Coordinates of C-alpha atoms and ligand atoms in Angstrom, one line a residue:
M1 CA -55.7 -2.6 -26.0
E2 CA -58.5 -0.2 -27.0
T3 CA -61.7 -0.5 -25.0
K4 CA -65.1 0.4 -26.3
E5 CA -64.9 3.9 -24.8
G6 CA -61.6 4.4 -26.7
A7 CA -59.5 4.4 -23.5
V8 CA -56.4 2.3 -23.4
R9 CA -56.9 -0.6 -20.9
S10 CA -53.9 -1.9 -19.1
R11 CA -52.8 -5.4 -19.9
N12 CA -54.1 -8.2 -17.7
F13 CA -51.8 -10.5 -15.8
I14 CA -52.1 -13.3 -18.4
E15 CA -51.2 -11.0 -21.2
E16 CA -48.2 -9.9 -19.2
I17 CA -47.1 -13.6 -18.8
I18 CA -47.5 -14.3 -22.5
D19 CA -45.6 -11.1 -23.4
A20 CA -42.8 -12.2 -21.2
D21 CA -42.8 -15.8 -22.5
L22 CA -42.7 -14.6 -26.1
A23 CA -40.0 -12.0 -25.4
A24 CA -37.8 -14.6 -23.6
G25 CA -38.3 -17.1 -26.4
R26 CA -39.9 -19.7 -24.1
H27 CA -42.7 -19.9 -26.8
D28 CA -42.9 -18.6 -30.4
H29 CA -46.6 -19.0 -30.6
V30 CA -49.7 -19.1 -28.4
L31 CA -52.0 -22.2 -28.2
T32 CA -54.8 -22.1 -25.7
R33 CA -57.8 -24.4 -25.2
F34 CA -61.3 -24.3 -23.9
P35 CA -62.0 -27.5 -22.1
P36 CA -65.7 -27.9 -21.2
E37 CA -67.0 -31.1 -19.7
P38 CA -70.1 -32.0 -21.9
N39 CA -72.3 -32.5 -18.8
G40 CA -74.6 -29.4 -19.3
Y41 CA -75.1 -26.3 -21.3
L42 CA -72.6 -23.4 -21.2
H43 CA -73.4 -20.4 -19.0
I44 CA -72.2 -16.8 -18.8
G45 CA -69.3 -17.9 -16.6
H46 CA -68.1 -20.1 -19.5
A47 CA -68.5 -17.1 -21.8
K48 CA -65.8 -15.4 -19.7
A49 CA -63.4 -18.4 -20.2
I50 CA -64.3 -18.6 -23.9
C51 CA -63.6 -14.9 -24.5
L52 CA -60.4 -15.2 -22.6
N53 CA -59.0 -18.3 -24.3
F54 CA -60.2 -17.6 -27.8
G55 CA -59.6 -13.9 -27.3
L56 CA -55.9 -14.4 -26.4
A57 CA -55.4 -16.7 -29.4
Q58 CA -56.8 -14.0 -31.7
Q59 CA -54.8 -11.3 -30.1
Y60 CA -51.5 -13.1 -30.4
G61 CA -52.2 -14.6 -33.9
G62 CA -52.3 -18.1 -32.2
A63 CA -55.1 -20.6 -31.9
C64 CA -57.4 -22.2 -29.4
N65 CA -58.6 -25.8 -29.3
L66 CA -62.0 -26.9 -28.3
R67 CA -61.4 -29.9 -26.1
Y68 CA -64.1 -32.0 -24.4
D69 CA -63.1 -33.0 -21.0
D70 CA -65.1 -36.2 -21.2
T71 CA -63.5 -38.3 -18.5
N72 CA -66.7 -38.7 -16.5
P73 CA -68.9 -41.2 -18.4
A74 CA -72.0 -41.1 -16.3
K75 CA -72.9 -37.4 -16.8
E76 CA -71.9 -36.7 -20.4
D77 CA -74.1 -36.5 -23.4
E78 CA -74.1 -35.7 -27.1
E79 CA -76.8 -33.1 -26.7
Y80 CA -74.4 -31.1 -24.6
V81 CA -71.7 -31.4 -27.2
R82 CA -73.9 -30.0 -29.9
S83 CA -75.0 -27.1 -27.7
I84 CA -71.5 -26.2 -26.7
E85 CA -70.4 -25.9 -30.3
E86 CA -73.4 -23.8 -31.3
D87 CA -72.7 -21.5 -28.4
I88 CA -69.1 -20.9 -29.2
H89 CA -69.8 -20.2 -32.8
W90 CA -72.6 -17.9 -31.8
L91 CA -70.3 -15.9 -29.6
G92 CA -68.2 -15.4 -32.7
F93 CA -65.3 -17.7 -32.2
A94 CA -63.8 -20.6 -34.1
W95 CA -61.5 -23.4 -32.7
K96 CA -58.5 -24.8 -34.4
N97 CA -59.0 -28.5 -33.5
K98 CA -62.0 -30.2 -32.0
L99 CA -60.7 -32.8 -29.6
Y100 CA -61.9 -35.3 -27.0
A101 CA -60.0 -36.2 -23.9
S102 CA -61.5 -39.7 -24.5
D103 CA -59.4 -39.9 -27.7
Y104 CA -56.3 -40.0 -25.5
F105 CA -57.4 -42.7 -23.1
E106 CA -54.8 -45.1 -24.5
Y107 CA -52.0 -42.4 -24.1
M108 CA -53.1 -41.7 -20.6
Y109 CA -53.1 -45.4 -19.8
E110 CA -49.5 -45.6 -21.1
C111 CA -48.5 -42.7 -18.9
A112 CA -50.0 -44.4 -15.9
V113 CA -48.1 -47.5 -16.7
R114 CA -44.9 -45.4 -16.9
L115 CA -45.6 -44.0 -13.5
I116 CA -46.1 -47.5 -12.1
K117 CA -42.8 -48.7 -13.6
K118 CA -41.0 -45.8 -12.1
G119 CA -42.4 -46.7 -8.7
L120 CA -44.6 -43.6 -8.7
A121 CA -48.0 -45.1 -8.7
F122 CA -49.7 -48.0 -7.0
V123 CA -53.0 -49.8 -6.9
C124 CA -54.9 -49.2 -3.7
D125 CA -57.7 -51.3 -2.3
L126 CA -58.9 -48.7 0.3
S127 CA -62.5 -47.5 -0.2
A128 CA -63.2 -43.8 -1.1
E129 CA -64.2 -43.3 2.5
Q130 CA -61.0 -44.8 3.9
I131 CA -58.9 -42.7 1.5
R132 CA -60.7 -39.6 2.7
E133 CA -60.2 -40.6 6.4
T134 CA -56.5 -41.2 6.0
R135 CA -55.8 -38.1 4.0
G136 CA -55.1 -36.0 7.1
T137 CA -56.0 -32.3 7.5
L138 CA -54.4 -29.0 6.7
T139 CA -52.4 -29.2 9.9
E140 CA -51.9 -33.0 10.2
P141 CA -50.1 -35.3 7.7
G142 CA -52.0 -38.2 6.2
K143 CA -51.5 -41.9 6.8
E144 CA -49.8 -44.0 4.2
S145 CA -52.0 -46.7 2.5
P146 CA -51.1 -50.3 3.5
F147 CA -51.0 -51.0 -0.3
R148 CA -48.4 -48.3 -0.9
S149 CA -45.6 -50.8 -0.9
R150 CA -46.9 -53.2 -3.5
S151 CA -44.3 -54.2 -6.0
V152 CA -44.1 -52.8 -9.5
E153 CA -45.0 -56.2 -10.9
E154 CA -48.0 -56.6 -8.7
N155 CA -49.2 -53.0 -9.6
L156 CA -48.8 -53.6 -13.3
Q157 CA -50.7 -56.8 -13.0
L158 CA -53.5 -55.3 -11.0
F159 CA -53.8 -52.2 -13.1
E160 CA -54.1 -54.4 -16.2
E161 CA -56.8 -56.4 -14.5
M162 CA -58.6 -53.1 -13.6
R163 CA -58.6 -52.2 -17.2
A164 CA -59.9 -55.7 -18.1
G165 CA -62.9 -55.2 -15.9
R166 CA -62.1 -57.8 -13.2
F167 CA -63.2 -55.4 -10.4
A168 CA -66.4 -53.6 -9.5
D169 CA -66.7 -49.8 -9.3
G170 CA -64.9 -48.5 -6.2
E171 CA -63.1 -51.8 -5.5
K172 CA -59.7 -50.5 -6.5
V173 CA -58.1 -47.2 -7.6
L174 CA -54.7 -46.2 -9.0
R175 CA -52.9 -43.6 -6.9
A176 CA -49.9 -41.5 -7.5
K177 CA -47.2 -42.1 -4.9
I178 CA -46.0 -38.7 -3.9
D179 CA -46.0 -37.6 -0.2
M180 CA -48.6 -38.3 2.5
A181 CA -47.0 -35.6 4.6
S182 CA -47.1 -32.9 2.0
P183 CA -48.5 -29.6 3.2
N184 CA -50.5 -29.6 0.0
V185 CA -53.4 -32.1 0.5
N186 CA -53.6 -32.6 -3.3
M187 CA -50.1 -34.1 -3.3
R188 CA -51.0 -36.8 -0.7
D189 CA -51.1 -39.8 -3.0
P190 CA -54.0 -38.5 -5.1
V191 CA -56.2 -41.0 -6.9
I192 CA -55.4 -40.9 -10.7
Y193 CA -57.6 -43.7 -12.0
R194 CA -60.9 -45.0 -10.9
I195 CA -63.2 -47.8 -12.0
S196 CA -66.6 -47.0 -13.6
H197 CA -68.7 -49.5 -15.6
A198 CA -70.9 -46.7 -16.9
E199 CA -71.5 -46.4 -20.6
H200 CA -69.4 -43.5 -22.1
H201 CA -71.0 -41.3 -24.7
R202 CA -68.2 -41.9 -27.2
T203 CA -66.1 -45.0 -26.1
G204 CA -69.1 -47.0 -25.0
S205 CA -68.0 -49.9 -22.8
K206 CA -64.5 -50.0 -24.2
W207 CA -63.1 -48.5 -21.0
V208 CA -64.0 -49.3 -17.5
I209 CA -61.3 -47.3 -15.9
Y210 CA -61.2 -43.5 -16.2
P211 CA -58.5 -41.0 -15.4
M212 CA -59.2 -38.3 -12.8
Y213 CA -59.2 -34.7 -13.8
D214 CA -55.9 -33.8 -12.1
F215 CA -54.1 -36.6 -14.0
A216 CA -56.0 -36.2 -17.3
H217 CA -55.9 -32.5 -17.7
P218 CA -52.1 -31.9 -17.8
L219 CA -51.7 -34.8 -20.1
E220 CA -54.3 -33.5 -22.5
D221 CA -52.6 -30.1 -22.5
A222 CA -49.2 -31.6 -23.1
Y223 CA -50.5 -34.0 -25.8
E224 CA -51.9 -31.0 -27.7
G225 CA -48.9 -28.8 -27.2
I226 CA -50.9 -26.2 -25.3
T227 CA -48.7 -23.3 -24.3
H228 CA -50.9 -21.5 -21.7
S229 CA -53.5 -23.6 -19.8
I230 CA -55.9 -21.1 -18.2
C231 CA -58.3 -22.3 -15.5
T232 CA -60.2 -20.9 -12.6
L233 CA -58.8 -20.1 -9.2
E234 CA -59.9 -23.2 -7.3
F235 CA -57.3 -25.2 -9.3
E236 CA -54.4 -23.1 -7.9
A237 CA -53.6 -25.6 -5.2
H238 CA -53.7 -28.4 -7.9
R239 CA -50.9 -26.8 -9.9
P240 CA -48.0 -28.6 -8.1
L241 CA -49.8 -31.9 -9.1
Y242 CA -50.2 -30.6 -12.7
D243 CA -46.5 -30.0 -12.9
W244 CA -45.7 -33.3 -11.2
V245 CA -47.7 -35.2 -13.8
I246 CA -46.0 -33.4 -16.7
E247 CA -42.6 -34.0 -15.3
N248 CA -42.9 -37.6 -14.2
C249 CA -44.8 -38.7 -17.3
E250 CA -41.9 -37.2 -19.2
C251 CA -44.1 -35.2 -21.5
E252 CA -42.4 -33.6 -24.5
N253 CA -44.4 -30.4 -24.4
V254 CA -44.4 -28.6 -21.1
P255 CA -47.6 -26.5 -20.7
H256 CA -48.1 -24.2 -17.7
Q257 CA -51.3 -23.6 -15.8
Y258 CA -52.5 -20.1 -14.8
E259 CA -55.5 -19.4 -12.7
F260 CA -58.0 -16.5 -12.9
A261 CA -61.1 -15.6 -10.9
R262 CA -64.3 -17.3 -11.9
L263 CA -67.3 -15.1 -12.7
N264 CA -70.0 -14.8 -10.1
L265 CA -73.0 -12.7 -10.8
T266 CA -75.5 -11.3 -8.3
R267 CA -78.9 -13.1 -8.2
T268 CA -77.6 -15.7 -10.7
I269 CA -77.1 -19.4 -10.4
M270 CA -73.8 -20.3 -11.9
S271 CA -73.3 -24.0 -11.8
K272 CA -74.3 -26.5 -14.4
R273 CA -75.3 -28.9 -11.7
Y274 CA -77.8 -26.5 -10.2
L275 CA -79.0 -25.3 -13.6
K276 CA -79.6 -28.9 -14.5
R277 CA -81.8 -29.2 -11.5
L278 CA -83.9 -26.3 -12.6
V279 CA -84.4 -28.0 -16.0
D280 CA -85.0 -31.5 -14.6
E281 CA -87.5 -30.3 -12.0
G282 CA -89.4 -28.2 -14.5
V283 CA -88.8 -24.9 -12.8
V284 CA -87.8 -23.5 -16.2
S285 CA -88.9 -24.6 -19.7
G286 CA -85.4 -25.9 -20.6
W287 CA -81.8 -25.0 -20.8
D288 CA -82.7 -22.2 -23.2
D289 CA -85.4 -20.7 -21.0
P290 CA -84.9 -16.9 -21.4
R291 CA -84.4 -16.6 -17.6
M292 CA -81.5 -19.0 -17.6
P293 CA -77.9 -17.6 -17.4
T294 CA -76.9 -20.1 -20.0
I295 CA -75.6 -18.8 -23.3
S296 CA -78.6 -20.4 -25.1
G297 CA -80.9 -18.8 -22.6
L298 CA -79.4 -15.4 -23.1
R299 CA -79.6 -15.9 -26.8
R300 CA -83.2 -16.7 -26.6
R301 CA -83.8 -13.8 -24.3
G302 CA -82.4 -11.5 -27.1
Y303 CA -78.8 -10.9 -25.9
T304 CA -76.4 -10.2 -28.8
P305 CA -73.0 -11.9 -29.0
A306 CA -71.4 -8.4 -29.1
S307 CA -73.0 -7.5 -25.8
I308 CA -71.7 -10.6 -24.1
R309 CA -68.2 -10.1 -25.5
D310 CA -68.3 -6.5 -24.3
F311 CA -69.4 -7.6 -20.9
C312 CA -66.5 -10.1 -20.6
E313 CA -64.1 -7.4 -21.7
R314 CA -65.4 -5.0 -19.1
I315 CA -65.2 -7.4 -16.2
G316 CA -61.6 -8.1 -17.0
V317 CA -59.4 -10.9 -15.7
A318 CA -58.4 -10.8 -12.1
K319 CA -56.8 -13.0 -9.6
A320 CA -59.3 -12.5 -6.8
N321 CA -62.8 -13.8 -6.7
S322 CA -65.6 -11.3 -6.6
E323 CA -69.3 -10.9 -7.5
V324 CA -70.2 -8.8 -10.5
D325 CA -73.5 -6.9 -10.5
A326 CA -75.9 -8.6 -12.9
R327 CA -77.0 -5.2 -14.0
L328 CA -73.7 -4.7 -15.8
L329 CA -74.6 -7.4 -18.2
E330 CA -77.9 -5.7 -18.8
H331 CA -76.2 -2.4 -19.3
C332 CA -74.0 -4.0 -22.0
V333 CA -77.0 -5.3 -24.0
R334 CA -79.0 -2.1 -23.5
E335 CA -76.1 -0.1 -24.9
D336 CA -75.8 -2.4 -27.9
L337 CA -79.5 -2.5 -28.7
N338 CA -79.9 1.2 -28.2
A339 CA -77.6 1.7 -31.1
H340 CA -79.0 -1.0 -33.3
A341 CA -82.5 -2.2 -32.5
P342 CA -85.3 -0.8 -34.7
R343 CA -88.0 1.1 -32.9
L344 CA -91.6 -0.1 -32.8
M345 CA -94.7 0.7 -30.7
G346 CA -96.2 -2.0 -28.6
V347 CA -98.8 -1.6 -25.9
L348 CA -98.4 -4.1 -23.1
R349 CA -101.5 -3.4 -21.0
P350 CA -104.0 -2.0 -23.4
L351 CA -106.6 0.7 -22.7
K352 CA -109.0 1.7 -25.6
L353 CA -108.9 5.3 -26.7
V354 CA -111.4 6.9 -29.2
I355 CA -110.8 10.2 -31.0
E356 CA -114.4 11.4 -31.5
N357 CA -113.6 14.2 -34.0
Y358 CA -111.5 11.9 -36.2
P359 CA -113.5 10.8 -39.3
E360 CA -114.9 7.3 -39.0
G361 CA -113.6 4.9 -41.5
R362 CA -110.5 6.9 -42.3
R363 CA -107.0 5.5 -41.9
E364 CA -103.8 7.3 -42.6
M365 CA -100.2 6.0 -42.7
L366 CA -97.7 7.9 -40.7
A367 CA -93.9 7.8 -40.9
A368 CA -92.1 6.4 -37.9
E369 CA -88.3 6.4 -37.7
D370 CA -86.6 3.0 -37.5
L371 CA -83.8 4.5 -35.4
P372 CA -83.8 8.0 -33.7
G373 CA -82.3 10.4 -36.2
G374 CA -81.8 7.6 -38.7
E375 CA -82.5 7.8 -42.4
T376 CA -85.0 5.0 -42.7
T377 CA -88.7 5.0 -41.6
H378 CA -91.6 2.6 -41.7
E379 CA -95.3 3.3 -41.9
V380 CA -97.6 3.1 -39.0
P381 CA -101.4 3.1 -39.4
F382 CA -103.5 5.7 -37.5
S383 CA -107.2 5.9 -37.2
R384 CA -110.0 6.8 -34.8
E385 CA -109.6 3.9 -32.3
L386 CA -106.3 3.2 -30.6
Y387 CA -104.8 1.4 -27.7
I388 CA -102.7 3.2 -25.2
E389 CA -101.0 1.9 -22.1
Q390 CA -103.1 1.6 -19.0
D391 CA -100.2 3.1 -17.0
D392 CA -100.4 6.2 -19.2
F393 CA -103.8 7.3 -18.1
M394 CA -105.4 8.5 -14.8
E395 CA -108.8 9.9 -14.6
E396 CA -107.5 12.7 -12.5
A397 CA -104.0 14.0 -12.8
P398 CA -102.3 13.4 -9.4
S399 CA -100.2 16.5 -9.6
K400 CA -99.1 19.3 -11.9
K401 CA -96.1 17.2 -12.8
Y402 CA -98.1 14.4 -14.3
F403 CA -97.4 14.5 -18.0
R404 CA -99.4 11.5 -19.2
L405 CA -103.1 11.6 -20.1
A406 CA -105.9 12.6 -17.7
V407 CA -109.3 14.1 -18.3
G408 CA -108.9 17.7 -19.5
K409 CA -105.2 17.2 -20.4
E410 CA -103.3 17.2 -23.6
V411 CA -100.5 14.9 -24.8
R412 CA -98.8 14.2 -28.1
L413 CA -99.2 10.7 -29.6
K414 CA -95.8 9.7 -30.9
N415 CA -95.4 10.3 -34.7
A416 CA -99.0 11.6 -34.8
Y417 CA -101.2 14.3 -33.3
I418 CA -101.9 16.1 -30.1
I419 CA -105.0 14.8 -28.4
K420 CA -107.0 16.0 -25.5
C421 CA -109.0 13.8 -23.1
E422 CA -112.6 14.8 -22.9
R423 CA -114.2 12.1 -20.7
V424 CA -114.2 8.4 -19.9
E425 CA -116.5 5.5 -20.1
K426 CA -116.6 3.0 -17.3
D427 CA -117.9 -0.5 -16.7
E428 CA -120.3 -1.5 -14.0
A429 CA -117.5 -2.0 -11.5
G430 CA -116.3 1.6 -12.1
H431 CA -113.2 0.8 -14.1
V432 CA -112.3 3.0 -17.0
V433 CA -112.8 1.0 -20.2
K434 CA -112.6 3.7 -22.8
V435 CA -110.9 7.1 -23.0
I436 CA -112.7 9.6 -25.2
C437 CA -110.5 12.3 -26.8
T438 CA -110.4 14.9 -29.5
Y439 CA -107.4 15.7 -31.6
D440 CA -105.8 18.8 -33.2
P441 CA -105.8 18.0 -36.9
L442 CA -103.1 20.6 -37.5
S443 CA -100.6 19.2 -35.0
K444 CA -99.0 16.5 -37.1
S445 CA -95.4 16.7 -38.1
G446 CA -95.0 19.3 -40.9
D447 CA -98.3 21.0 -40.1
V448 CA -98.9 24.5 -38.7
N449 CA -99.3 23.3 -35.1
A450 CA -96.5 20.7 -35.3
G451 CA -94.3 22.8 -33.0
R452 CA -97.0 23.3 -30.4
K453 CA -95.5 22.1 -27.2
V454 CA -97.3 19.7 -24.9
K455 CA -95.5 17.9 -22.1
G456 CA -95.7 14.2 -22.5
T457 CA -95.6 11.9 -25.6
L458 CA -97.3 8.5 -25.5
H459 CA -96.9 5.4 -27.6
W460 CA -100.0 3.8 -29.1
V461 CA -101.2 1.1 -31.5
E462 CA -104.1 1.5 -33.9
C463 CA -106.9 -1.0 -33.0
Q464 CA -107.9 -2.4 -36.4
T465 CA -104.4 -3.3 -37.5
A466 CA -103.0 -4.0 -34.0
V467 CA -101.3 -7.4 -33.9
P468 CA -102.2 -9.3 -30.8
A469 CA -99.0 -10.4 -29.0
E470 CA -98.0 -12.7 -26.2
I471 CA -95.5 -10.6 -24.2
R472 CA -93.3 -12.4 -21.8
L473 CA -91.7 -10.3 -19.0
Y474 CA -88.8 -11.7 -17.1
D475 CA -87.2 -11.1 -13.7
Y476 CA -84.3 -12.8 -11.9
L477 CA -84.7 -16.4 -11.1
L478 CA -83.5 -15.7 -7.5
R479 CA -85.2 -13.4 -5.0
E480 CA -83.2 -10.4 -4.0
D481 CA -82.7 -11.3 -0.3
D482 CA -79.7 -13.3 0.4
A483 CA -81.6 -15.9 2.4
E484 CA -79.6 -18.9 3.5
G485 CA -80.4 -22.4 2.4
D486 CA -81.0 -24.4 -0.7
F487 CA -81.3 -22.2 -3.9
M488 CA -84.6 -23.9 -4.7
E489 CA -86.0 -22.1 -1.7
R490 CA -84.7 -18.8 -2.9
L491 CA -86.5 -18.9 -6.3
N492 CA -88.4 -15.8 -7.3
P493 CA -92.0 -16.8 -7.8
N494 CA -92.5 -13.9 -10.2
S495 CA -89.7 -14.5 -12.6
L496 CA -92.1 -14.8 -15.5
E497 CA -95.2 -12.8 -16.3
V498 CA -97.2 -13.2 -19.5
L499 CA -99.3 -10.4 -20.9
Q500 CA -101.6 -10.1 -23.9
G501 CA -100.7 -6.9 -25.6
F502 CA -100.7 -5.3 -29.1
V503 CA -97.9 -4.3 -31.4
E504 CA -98.0 -2.3 -34.6
P505 CA -98.2 -4.4 -37.8
E506 CA -94.5 -3.8 -38.6
V507 CA -93.7 -6.6 -36.1
L508 CA -95.1 -9.1 -38.6
K509 CA -91.9 -8.7 -40.6
A510 CA -89.7 -9.8 -37.7
R511 CA -87.3 -12.7 -38.0
P512 CA -87.5 -15.1 -35.0
G513 CA -84.8 -13.9 -32.7
Q514 CA -84.8 -10.3 -34.0
Q515 CA -84.5 -7.5 -31.4
F516 CA -86.6 -4.3 -31.2
Q517 CA -87.1 -1.4 -28.9
F518 CA -90.7 -0.9 -27.9
L519 CA -90.8 2.9 -27.5
R520 CA -90.9 3.8 -23.8
Q521 CA -91.1 0.1 -22.8
G522 CA -87.8 -1.5 -23.3
Y523 CA -86.1 -4.0 -25.6
F524 CA -87.9 -7.1 -26.8
C525 CA -87.1 -9.9 -29.2
A526 CA -89.3 -12.2 -31.3
D527 CA -89.0 -15.5 -29.5
A528 CA -86.8 -17.8 -31.6
K529 CA -88.9 -20.9 -31.0
D530 CA -92.5 -19.7 -30.6
F531 CA -92.7 -16.6 -32.7
S532 CA -94.6 -16.7 -36.0
P533 CA -96.7 -14.1 -37.8
E534 CA -99.8 -16.1 -36.7
H535 CA -98.7 -16.2 -33.1
V536 CA -96.5 -13.2 -32.2
V537 CA -94.5 -13.9 -29.0
M538 CA -92.1 -11.2 -27.7
N539 CA -89.6 -11.7 -25.0
Q540 CA -88.5 -8.8 -22.8
I541 CA -84.8 -8.5 -23.0
V542 CA -84.2 -5.6 -20.7
G543 CA -86.0 -2.4 -19.7
L544 CA -84.9 1.1 -20.8
K545 CA -84.0 2.4 -17.5
D546 CA -80.4 2.0 -16.5
S547 CA -80.0 2.0 -12.8
F548 CA -76.4 0.7 -13.3
S549 CA -74.7 3.5 -15.3
K550 CA -74.8 5.7 -12.2
T551 CA -72.6 3.3 -10.3
L552 CA -70.2 3.2 -13.3
K553 CA -69.1 6.8 -12.8
Ligands
ATP601 P1 -69.8 -25.7 -13.4 O1 -69.2 -25.5 -12.1 O2 -70.8 -24.7 -13.8 O3 -70.2 -27.1 -13.8 P2 -67.3 -26.2 -14.6 O4 -66.1 -25.5 -14.2 O5 -67.4 -27.6 -14.0 O6 -68.6 -25.4 -14.4 P3 -66.4 -27.0 -17.1 O7 -67.1 -27.5 -18.3 O8 -65.4 -27.9 -16.5 O9 -67.4 -26.4 -16.1 O10 -65.6 -25.7 -17.5 C1 -65.0 -25.4 -18.7 C2 -64.2 -24.1 -18.6 O11 -65.0 -23.0 -18.2 C3 -63.1 -24.3 -17.5 O12 -61.9 -23.9 -17.9 C4 -63.7 -23.5 -16.3 O13 -62.6 -23.0 -15.6 C5 -64.4 -22.4 -17.1 N1 -65.5 -21.9 -16.2 C6 -66.5 -22.5 -15.7 N2 -67.3 -21.7 -14.9 C7 -66.7 -20.5 -14.9 C8 -67.0 -19.2 -14.3 N3 -68.1 -19.1 -13.5 N4 -66.2 -18.2 -14.6 C9 -65.1 -18.4 -15.4 N5 -64.8 -19.5 -16.0 C10 -65.6 -20.6 -15.8
MG602 MG1 -66.2 -29.2 -14.2

C-alpha cells in the first residue's frame, strides 16, 4: 500500500485476515457492508468505517453493501436515509446493493421460530428491570427466568400472539436460551425480540415486534452473504452471540465479525445522540452547521472528500481505542487546499488606507497568481483607496522586528507597489480611522524598483470594487479544558464569530461550496447555502498556521 508520502504502509490487521482467508480458500471474494442506523446524520467516525468497508472492497476487487440497520422504529427517519446516501457518494464511494434490515423481518421471524422449535428460545414475561436484576454480574452468575421452561408449543403460540399485537410494549420479550451462568453476560439468555407499537419509517404498523441488534445483525450479514463483518470494538464481547445466532439459525453463509477501534477526536462530540441534541436545542443551525463533526457539516465548512479520505488513511485501523488530535484532520484539509485552492485577497477587519500621491480617479488592473508559481492569473483592481487589515497596522512599530505597517515604515502591497506610511487620521475617541501613505510608482513587478527589498508584504482590497462579505469564523464546539459533567456545560461560547469584511471582486465568480485561500488569512469557502453574488458569505475552513505538523515528525 502506497501512502501519500510514497512510503509503503504495513498492512492492517483486517487486511492480513482477508489475505489469509483468500490464500486458504475460505473465500474467493470480499463482500463488506456499511450498516448505519438511520437515526441521525453521519459523522467523521462513520467516515472511518465507510473508508474501511468501501476501501477494502475496492482494494480486493470486491463490493460493499449499504444496509440500513432500521430495527428501531421510534428513532428512524427518511431524512436521515437521504443524508446518509448523499454523504457516502460525496466521500467518493458507491455501494453494490442498497438494503434495509426491515426487508428481512419475515426471514428473521422465521429464524426466531426455528430457535423456538429447537428449544433455544422462549417467551419471557419479566419486565426489562427484572431481566436486568436477574442478569448477574461479572463475578456472579445470573438467575434463570421462571418462564424459561415454557414448552415449545406455548412459546410458538405466545410468539405468534406477540406478532399479532396481543400485548403491550414491554409486556413480553423473546429470549435466546443459552446459559445464565456464562462468564460472558451477553450469553445469559439475551433478549432477541421486543414489542414496540411505534410506527416504522418503512414498514409502518405491519410489525409490532422488532429484533434486537445482536440477533438481527448476524442474520442480515448471513442473508446478504457478507464475508467480513467489521464493527467497532465495543461489540467484541458480543461476538460469541453473533456466532451462536449464525450457527443455531443454521445460516447457509457464515460471516465473521471483526472489531476495530472507533474514532475519537479531541474536542469533538462523536455520537449521533449528542449531536442530535445540539440540533434539537438550537445550539447549532442544523446537522450541517459548519462546526458540526458531521460529514455534511464538514462539507459545508469546506472540507474536501480527498482530505477526509486522507485523514482516515493516516489514522489507520487499530485494535485499541485512542483519541486522535483534531488538528490532524485540519492538517489534512490544509495540505489538500494548499495544493489546489485558488488564492484571493480578503480583508477580515478593514482599515482604510489612502495613497495620497496616487492619481485620483485612476484605476489599474494588476495580475495576481491563482496558485503560487502556477500558470494562470486573474486581475485585481488597484487605486488610491484601499482596505488593509487592522492587525497589519500600528501607529508606532513596537520593535525593529515589526514588519507590518507603522508611521514612517515601508511595506510592499501584494501584487502591487511599495508604500510608506506618512501619518494617520483619528476619530474623536482617538482611534485610527485612516492611514495616509505614499507609494513608489516604480516598485511594481517588472519596473526598475521591483526588486527593492522591504520586509513585510500585506494583502489589501481596493475600496471602490471591494465586495462586502459576511465572514464566519469557527472554533471547536467544546472548550479546551476537560471539565467533567454534561457536554452541554462544556460548550465553547465563542465557536462562531461573524465579521463584515471585504474581498476582491474575483470572489463573485465563486461557485457555492468553492474553496479559496485568502492570502495570509487561511482557507475559506463560499457557503453552500447562503452564498450568492448579492450576499457573499464565506466560511473559514482552517487557518494557515499548522501547529500540528511539528508533532508529526
Ligand atoms: P453513534 O454512537 O454516533 O450513534 P453508532 O455506532 O450508533 O454511532 P451506527 O449508525 O450504528 O452508529 O454506525 C454505523 C457504522 O459506523 C457501524 O459499523 C459503526 O461501528 C461505525 N461507527 C460509528 N461510530 C464510529 C466511530 N466513532 N469510529 C468508527 N466507526 C464508527
Ligand atoms: Mg448504533
